[in-house]
């Protein structure tokens, strides 16, 4: 981050700490687009995701004094937003971890070619995962949390987190392979 951007961020934080509505609005407008995308990864309903975003920003403003300047401010806010999305899922009883220990892991003989997959296509495949798989996948693969952090956030065991991730990857791999096979058949290759 450049010195000017860092100074601007510090000014916004200071203004928000003082309850300055203009600073709060600027902070919201600057980050809301990216953070809404994060909310949508967890809560597929757009209206509910927008509610999560607003509630998340309210929590950011309420707890801003807890930000100690260690690490990035955006990262700190992102964690608040993700936590709010998880709380919303839990409150709505939609965060049920799908665990089927009897189901063997499936292997695939064809490795999917991720180079032909568009980012938007991959995000749609992730969004179609069952909520538990999707949540752990997002937290681990996209947000970068460890299994230990995920188990604390979701109140599940580390093994459950690892299992959820493994099953999410297997489902994604199967869907990618299926989509690629359909494309090959359509193109007559």
PDB file of C-alpha atoms in Angstrom:
ATOM      1  CA  UNK A   1       0.000   0.000   0.000  1.00  0.00           C
ATOM      2  CA  UNK A   2       1.417   3.407  -0.945  1.00  0.00           C
ATOM      3  CA  UNK A   3       2.158   6.054   1.670  1.00  0.00           C
ATOM      4  CA  UNK A   4      -0.731   8.196   0.373  1.00  0.00           C
ATOM      5  CA  UNK A   5      -3.187   5.302   0.563  1.00  0.00           C
ATOM      6  CA  UNK A   6      -1.952   4.374   4.034  1.00  0.00           C
ATOM      7  CA  UNK A   7      -2.372   7.946   5.218  1.00  0.00           C
ATOM      8  CA  UNK A   8      -5.844   8.096   3.643  1.00  0.00           C
ATOM      9  CA  UNK A   9      -6.794   4.842   5.380  1.00  0.00           C
ATOM     10  CA  UNK A  10      -5.556   6.207   8.710  1.00  0.00           C
ATOM     11  CA  UNK A  11      -7.622   9.363   8.186  1.00  0.00           C
ATOM     12  CA  UNK A  12     -10.720   7.286   7.420  1.00  0.00           C
ATOM     13  CA  UNK A  13     -10.169   5.125  10.503  1.00  0.00           C
ATOM     14  CA  UNK A  14      -9.673   8.219  12.659  1.00  0.00           C
ATOM     15  CA  UNK A  15     -12.835   9.820  11.229  1.00  0.00           C
ATOM     16  CA  UNK A  16     -14.840   6.642  11.813  1.00  0.00           C
ATOM     17  CA  UNK A  17     -13.560   6.402  15.388  1.00  0.00           C
ATOM     18  CA  UNK A  18     -14.848   9.937  15.943  1.00  0.00           C
ATOM     19  CA  UNK A  19     -18.265   8.947  14.533  1.00  0.00           C
ATOM     20  CA  UNK A  20     -17.866  11.052  11.390  1.00  0.00           C
ATOM     21  CA  UNK A  21     -20.652   9.932   9.029  1.00  0.00           C
ATOM     22  CA  UNK A  22     -18.776  11.095   5.927  1.00  0.00           C
ATOM     23  CA  UNK A  23     -15.780   8.913   6.821  1.00  0.00           C
ATOM     24  CA  UNK A  24     -18.087   5.971   7.539  1.00  0.00           C
ATOM     25  CA  UNK A  25     -19.833   6.417   4.195  1.00  0.00           C
ATOM     26  CA  UNK A  26     -16.507   6.633   2.334  1.00  0.00           C
ATOM     27  CA  UNK A  27     -15.227   3.491   4.037  1.00  0.00           C
ATOM     28  CA  UNK A  28     -18.457   1.667   3.218  1.00  0.00           C
ATOM     29  CA  UNK A  29     -18.480   2.811  -0.407  1.00  0.00           C
ATOM     30  CA  UNK A  30     -14.846   1.855  -0.907  1.00  0.00           C
ATOM     31  CA  UNK A  31     -15.130  -1.696   0.453  1.00  0.00           C
ATOM     32  CA  UNK A  32     -18.796  -2.635   0.067  1.00  0.00           C
ATOM     33  CA  UNK A  33     -18.473  -4.069  -3.451  1.00  0.00           C
ATOM     34  CA  UNK A  34     -15.704  -6.499  -2.529  1.00  0.00           C
ATOM     35  CA  UNK A  35     -17.313  -7.391   0.771  1.00  0.00           C
ATOM     36  CA  UNK A  36     -20.710  -8.038  -0.834  1.00  0.00           C
ATOM     37  CA  UNK A  37     -18.984 -10.601  -3.056  1.00  0.00           C
ATOM     38  CA  UNK A  38     -17.646 -12.274   0.083  1.00  0.00           C
ATOM     39  CA  UNK A  39     -21.124 -12.287   1.649  1.00  0.00           C
ATOM     40  CA  UNK A  40     -22.563 -13.828  -1.523  1.00  0.00           C
ATOM     41  CA  UNK A  41     -20.080 -16.702  -1.313  1.00  0.00           C
ATOM     42  CA  UNK A  42     -21.600 -17.701   2.024  1.00  0.00           C
ATOM     43  CA  UNK A  43     -25.209 -16.514   1.724  1.00  0.00           C
ATOM     44  CA  UNK A  44     -26.542 -17.159  -1.766  1.00  0.00           C
ATOM     45  CA  UNK A  45     -29.618 -14.947  -1.369  1.00  0.00           C
ATOM     46  CA  UNK A  46     -28.601 -11.427  -2.521  1.00  0.00           C
ATOM     47  CA  UNK A  47     -30.969  -9.580  -0.167  1.00  0.00           C
ATOM     48  CA  UNK A  48     -29.742 -11.584   2.814  1.00  0.00           C
ATOM     49  CA  UNK A  49     -26.130 -11.028   1.691  1.00  0.00           C
ATOM     50  CA  UNK A  50     -26.791  -7.264   1.615  1.00  0.00           C
ATOM     51  CA  UNK A  51     -28.201  -7.494   5.154  1.00  0.00           C
ATOM     52  CA  UNK A  52     -25.064  -9.361   6.222  1.00  0.00           C
ATOM     53  CA  UNK A  53     -22.955  -6.630   4.643  1.00  0.00           C
ATOM     54  CA  UNK A  54     -24.774  -3.853   6.497  1.00  0.00           C
ATOM     55  CA  UNK A  55     -24.674  -5.763   9.800  1.00  0.00           C
ATOM     56  CA  UNK A  56     -20.993  -6.461   9.214  1.00  0.00           C
ATOM     57  CA  UNK A  57     -20.221  -2.792   8.685  1.00  0.00           C
ATOM     58  CA  UNK A  58     -22.184  -1.902  11.804  1.00  0.00           C
ATOM     59  CA  UNK A  59     -19.967  -4.357  13.720  1.00  0.00           C
ATOM     60  CA  UNK A  60     -16.876  -2.852  12.074  1.00  0.00           C
ATOM     61  CA  UNK A  61     -17.866   0.644  13.210  1.00  0.00           C
ATOM     62  CA  UNK A  62     -18.799  -0.575  16.704  1.00  0.00           C
ATOM     63  CA  UNK A  63     -15.556  -2.490  17.236  1.00  0.00           C
ATOM     64  CA  UNK A  64     -13.176  -0.254  15.290  1.00  0.00           C
ATOM     65  CA  UNK A  65     -11.352   0.704  18.473  1.00  0.00           C
ATOM     66  CA  UNK A  66     -10.267  -2.959  18.745  1.00  0.00           C
ATOM     67  CA  UNK A  67      -8.213  -2.685  15.540  1.00  0.00           C
ATOM     68  CA  UNK A  68      -4.659  -2.268  16.793  1.00  0.00           C
ATOM     69  CA  UNK A  69      -2.970  -1.650  13.451  1.00  0.00           C
ATOM     70  CA  UNK A  70      -1.444  -5.122  13.428  1.00  0.00           C
ATOM     71  CA  UNK A  71      -1.873  -6.566   9.952  1.00  0.00           C
ATOM     72  CA  UNK A  72      -3.961  -4.996   7.252  1.00  0.00           C
ATOM     73  CA  UNK A  73      -7.085  -3.046   8.060  1.00  0.00           C
ATOM     74  CA  UNK A  74      -8.862  -4.593   5.089  1.00  0.00           C
ATOM     75  CA  UNK A  75      -7.981  -8.071   6.385  1.00  0.00           C
ATOM     76  CA  UNK A  76      -9.365  -7.195   9.814  1.00  0.00           C
ATOM     77  CA  UNK A  77     -12.608  -5.908   8.285  1.00  0.00           C
ATOM     78  CA  UNK A  78     -12.849  -8.955   6.032  1.00  0.00           C
ATOM     79  CA  UNK A  79     -12.683 -11.219   9.072  1.00  0.00           C
ATOM     80  CA  UNK A  80     -15.562  -9.265  10.670  1.00  0.00           C
ATOM     81  CA  UNK A  81     -17.625  -9.642   7.475  1.00  0.00           C
ATOM     82  CA  UNK A  82     -16.927 -13.392   7.206  1.00  0.00           C
ATOM     83  CA  UNK A  83     -17.803 -13.862  10.880  1.00  0.00           C
ATOM     84  CA  UNK A  84     -21.077 -11.998  10.349  1.00  0.00           C
ATOM     85  CA  UNK A  85     -21.905 -14.221   7.373  1.00  0.00           C
ATOM     86  CA  UNK A  86     -21.227 -17.326   9.473  1.00  0.00           C
ATOM     87  CA  UNK A  87     -23.366 -15.979  12.322  1.00  0.00           C
ATOM     88  CA  UNK A  88     -26.192 -15.365   9.870  1.00  0.00           C
ATOM     89  CA  UNK A  89     -25.944 -18.907   8.520  1.00  0.00           C
ATOM     90  CA  UNK A  90     -25.945 -20.308  12.040  1.00  0.00           C
ATOM     91  CA  UNK A  91     -28.876 -18.107  13.110  1.00  0.00           C
ATOM     92  CA  UNK A  92     -30.889 -19.228  10.099  1.00  0.00           C
ATOM     93  CA  UNK A  93     -30.130 -22.888  10.844  1.00  0.00           C
ATOM     94  CA  UNK A  94     -28.595 -23.281   7.400  1.00  0.00           C
ATOM     95  CA  UNK A  95     -25.095 -24.184   8.501  1.00  0.00           C
ATOM     96  CA  UNK A  96     -25.336 -27.932   8.788  1.00  0.00           C
ATOM     97  CA  UNK A  97     -22.111 -29.765   8.176  1.00  0.00           C
ATOM     98  CA  UNK A  98     -22.706 -32.627   5.786  1.00  0.00           C
ATOM     99  CA  UNK A  99     -20.677 -35.540   7.064  1.00  0.00           C
ATOM    100  CA  UNK A 100     -21.044 -38.961   5.497  1.00  0.00           C
ATOM    101  CA  UNK A 101     -18.239 -41.108   6.839  1.00  0.00           C
ATOM    102  CA  UNK A 102     -19.516 -44.199   5.045  1.00  0.00           C
ATOM    103  CA  UNK A 103     -19.063 -42.681   1.595  1.00  0.00           C
ATOM    104  CA  UNK A 104     -15.648 -43.553   0.148  1.00  0.00           C
ATOM    105  CA  UNK A 105     -13.570 -40.861  -1.519  1.00  0.00           C
ATOM    106  CA  UNK A 106     -14.000 -40.997  -5.266  1.00  0.00           C
ATOM    107  CA  UNK A 107     -11.035 -40.994  -7.589  1.00  0.00           C
ATOM    108  CA  UNK A 108     -11.175 -39.600 -11.087  1.00  0.00           C
ATOM    109  CA  UNK A 109      -9.173 -40.868 -14.016  1.00  0.00           C
ATOM    110  CA  UNK A 110      -9.465 -37.597 -15.941  1.00  0.00           C
ATOM    111  CA  UNK A 111      -7.804 -34.619 -14.323  1.00  0.00           C
ATOM    112  CA  UNK A 112      -9.887 -31.509 -14.955  1.00  0.00           C
ATOM    113  CA  UNK A 113      -8.276 -28.794 -17.049  1.00  0.00           C
ATOM    114  CA  UNK A 114      -8.732 -25.690 -14.926  1.00  0.00           C
ATOM    115  CA  UNK A 115      -7.192 -23.523 -17.649  1.00  0.00           C
ATOM    116  CA  UNK A 116     -10.398 -23.734 -19.683  1.00  0.00           C
ATOM    117  CA  UNK A 117     -12.606 -22.819 -16.729  1.00  0.00           C
ATOM    118  CA  UNK A 118     -13.575 -19.193 -16.251  1.00  0.00           C
ATOM    119  CA  UNK A 119     -13.434 -17.728 -12.737  1.00  0.00           C
ATOM    120  CA  UNK A 120     -17.151 -16.987 -12.800  1.00  0.00           C
ATOM    121  CA  UNK A 121     -17.882 -20.600 -13.770  1.00  0.00           C
ATOM    122  CA  UNK A 122     -15.805 -21.881 -10.862  1.00  0.00           C
ATOM    123  CA  UNK A 123     -17.519 -19.511  -8.424  1.00  0.00           C
ATOM    124  CA  UNK A 124     -20.901 -20.772  -9.657  1.00  0.00           C
ATOM    125  CA  UNK A 125     -19.804 -24.358  -9.055  1.00  0.00           C
ATOM    126  CA  UNK A 126     -18.673 -23.430  -5.542  1.00  0.00           C
ATOM    127  CA  UNK A 127     -21.976 -21.619  -4.909  1.00  0.00           C
ATOM    128  CA  UNK A 128     -23.872 -24.793  -5.844  1.00  0.00           C
ATOM    129  CA  UNK A 129     -22.106 -26.880  -3.181  1.00  0.00           C
ATOM    130  CA  UNK A 130     -24.102 -27.886  -0.103  1.00  0.00           C
ATOM    131  CA  UNK A 131     -23.794 -25.157   2.523  1.00  0.00           C
ATOM    132  CA  UNK A 132     -21.371 -26.974   4.832  1.00  0.00           C
ATOM    133  CA  UNK A 133     -18.997 -27.933   2.039  1.00  0.00           C
ATOM    134  CA  UNK A 134     -19.248 -24.467   0.500  1.00  0.00           C
ATOM    135  CA  UNK A 135     -18.570 -22.741   3.811  1.00  0.00           C
ATOM    136  CA  UNK A 136     -15.440 -24.743   4.629  1.00  0.00           C
ATOM    137  CA  UNK A 137     -14.200 -24.496   1.034  1.00  0.00           C
ATOM    138  CA  UNK A 138     -14.630 -20.710   1.054  1.00  0.00           C
ATOM    139  CA  UNK A 139     -12.940 -20.318   4.421  1.00  0.00           C
ATOM    140  CA  UNK A 140      -9.988 -22.546   3.528  1.00  0.00           C
ATOM    141  CA  UNK A 141      -9.409 -22.173  -0.209  1.00  0.00           C
ATOM    142  CA  UNK A 142     -10.590 -18.610  -0.780  1.00  0.00           C
ATOM    143  CA  UNK A 143     -10.206 -16.790   2.547  1.00  0.00           C
ATOM    144  CA  UNK A 144      -7.037 -18.653   3.570  1.00  0.00           C
ATOM    145  CA  UNK A 145      -8.031 -19.772   7.067  1.00  0.00           C
ATOM    146  CA  UNK A 146      -6.394 -22.863   8.574  1.00  0.00           C
ATOM    147  CA  UNK A 147      -8.392 -25.900   9.631  1.00  0.00           C
ATOM    148  CA  UNK A 148      -7.751 -24.969  13.252  1.00  0.00           C
ATOM    149  CA  UNK A 149      -9.222 -21.493  12.683  1.00  0.00           C
ATOM    150  CA  UNK A 150     -12.174 -22.961  10.794  1.00  0.00           C
ATOM    151  CA  UNK A 151     -12.969 -25.439  13.536  1.00  0.00           C
ATOM    152  CA  UNK A 152     -13.009 -22.596  16.077  1.00  0.00           C
ATOM    153  CA  UNK A 153     -15.176 -20.381  13.857  1.00  0.00           C
ATOM    154  CA  UNK A 154     -17.703 -23.102  13.058  1.00  0.00           C
ATOM    155  CA  UNK A 155     -17.510 -25.062  16.314  1.00  0.00           C
ATOM    156  CA  UNK A 156     -16.606 -28.286  14.511  1.00  0.00           C
ATOM    157  CA  UNK A 157     -13.615 -30.624  14.806  1.00  0.00           C
ATOM    158  CA  UNK A 158     -10.532 -30.207  12.645  1.00  0.00           C
ATOM    159  CA  UNK A 159     -11.254 -33.607  11.105  1.00  0.00           C
ATOM    160  CA  UNK A 160     -14.738 -32.440  10.132  1.00  0.00           C
ATOM    161  CA  UNK A 161     -13.236 -29.338   8.525  1.00  0.00           C
ATOM    162  CA  UNK A 162     -10.753 -31.469   6.591  1.00  0.00           C
ATOM    163  CA  UNK A 163     -13.484 -33.892   5.571  1.00  0.00           C
ATOM    164  CA  UNK A 164     -15.735 -31.055   4.390  1.00  0.00           C
ATOM    165  CA  UNK A 165     -12.902 -29.606   2.303  1.00  0.00           C
ATOM    166  CA  UNK A 166     -12.010 -32.980   0.827  1.00  0.00           C
ATOM    167  CA  UNK A 167     -15.601 -33.694  -0.140  1.00  0.00           C
ATOM    168  CA  UNK A 168     -16.062 -30.189  -1.561  1.00  0.00           C
ATOM    169  CA  UNK A 169     -12.972 -30.655  -3.728  1.00  0.00           C
ATOM    170  CA  UNK A 170     -14.177 -34.074  -4.883  1.00  0.00           C
ATOM    171  CA  UNK A 171     -17.594 -32.675  -5.856  1.00  0.00           C
ATOM    172  CA  UNK A 172     -15.988 -29.727  -7.650  1.00  0.00           C
ATOM    173  CA  UNK A 173     -13.593 -32.020  -9.491  1.00  0.00           C
ATOM    174  CA  UNK A 174     -16.486 -34.242 -10.553  1.00  0.00           C
ATOM    175  CA  UNK A 175     -18.568 -31.258 -11.748  1.00  0.00           C
ATOM    176  CA  UNK A 176     -15.638 -29.760 -13.650  1.00  0.00           C
ATOM    177  CA  UNK A 177     -14.910 -33.080 -15.329  1.00  0.00           C
ATOM    178  CA  UNK A 178     -18.593 -33.554 -16.213  1.00  0.00           C
ATOM    179  CA  UNK A 179     -18.811 -30.036 -17.677  1.00  0.00           C
ATOM    180  CA  UNK A 180     -15.650 -30.583 -19.700  1.00  0.00           C
ATOM    181  CA  UNK A 181     -16.944 -33.908 -21.029  1.00  0.00           C
ATOM    182  CA  UNK A 182     -20.181 -32.188 -22.124  1.00  0.00           C
ATOM    183  CA  UNK A 183     -18.163 -29.475 -23.874  1.00  0.00           C
ATOM    184  CA  UNK A 184     -16.048 -32.063 -25.681  1.00  0.00           C
ATOM    185  CA  UNK A 185     -19.173 -33.911 -26.858  1.00  0.00           C
ATOM    186  CA  UNK A 186     -20.803 -30.671 -28.071  1.00  0.00           C
ATOM    187  CA  UNK A 187     -17.685 -29.717 -30.000  1.00  0.00           C
ATOM    188  CA  UNK A 188     -17.430 -33.224 -31.483  1.00  0.00           C
ATOM    189  CA  UNK A 189     -13.924 -33.916 -30.257  1.00  0.00           C
TER     190      UNK A 189
END
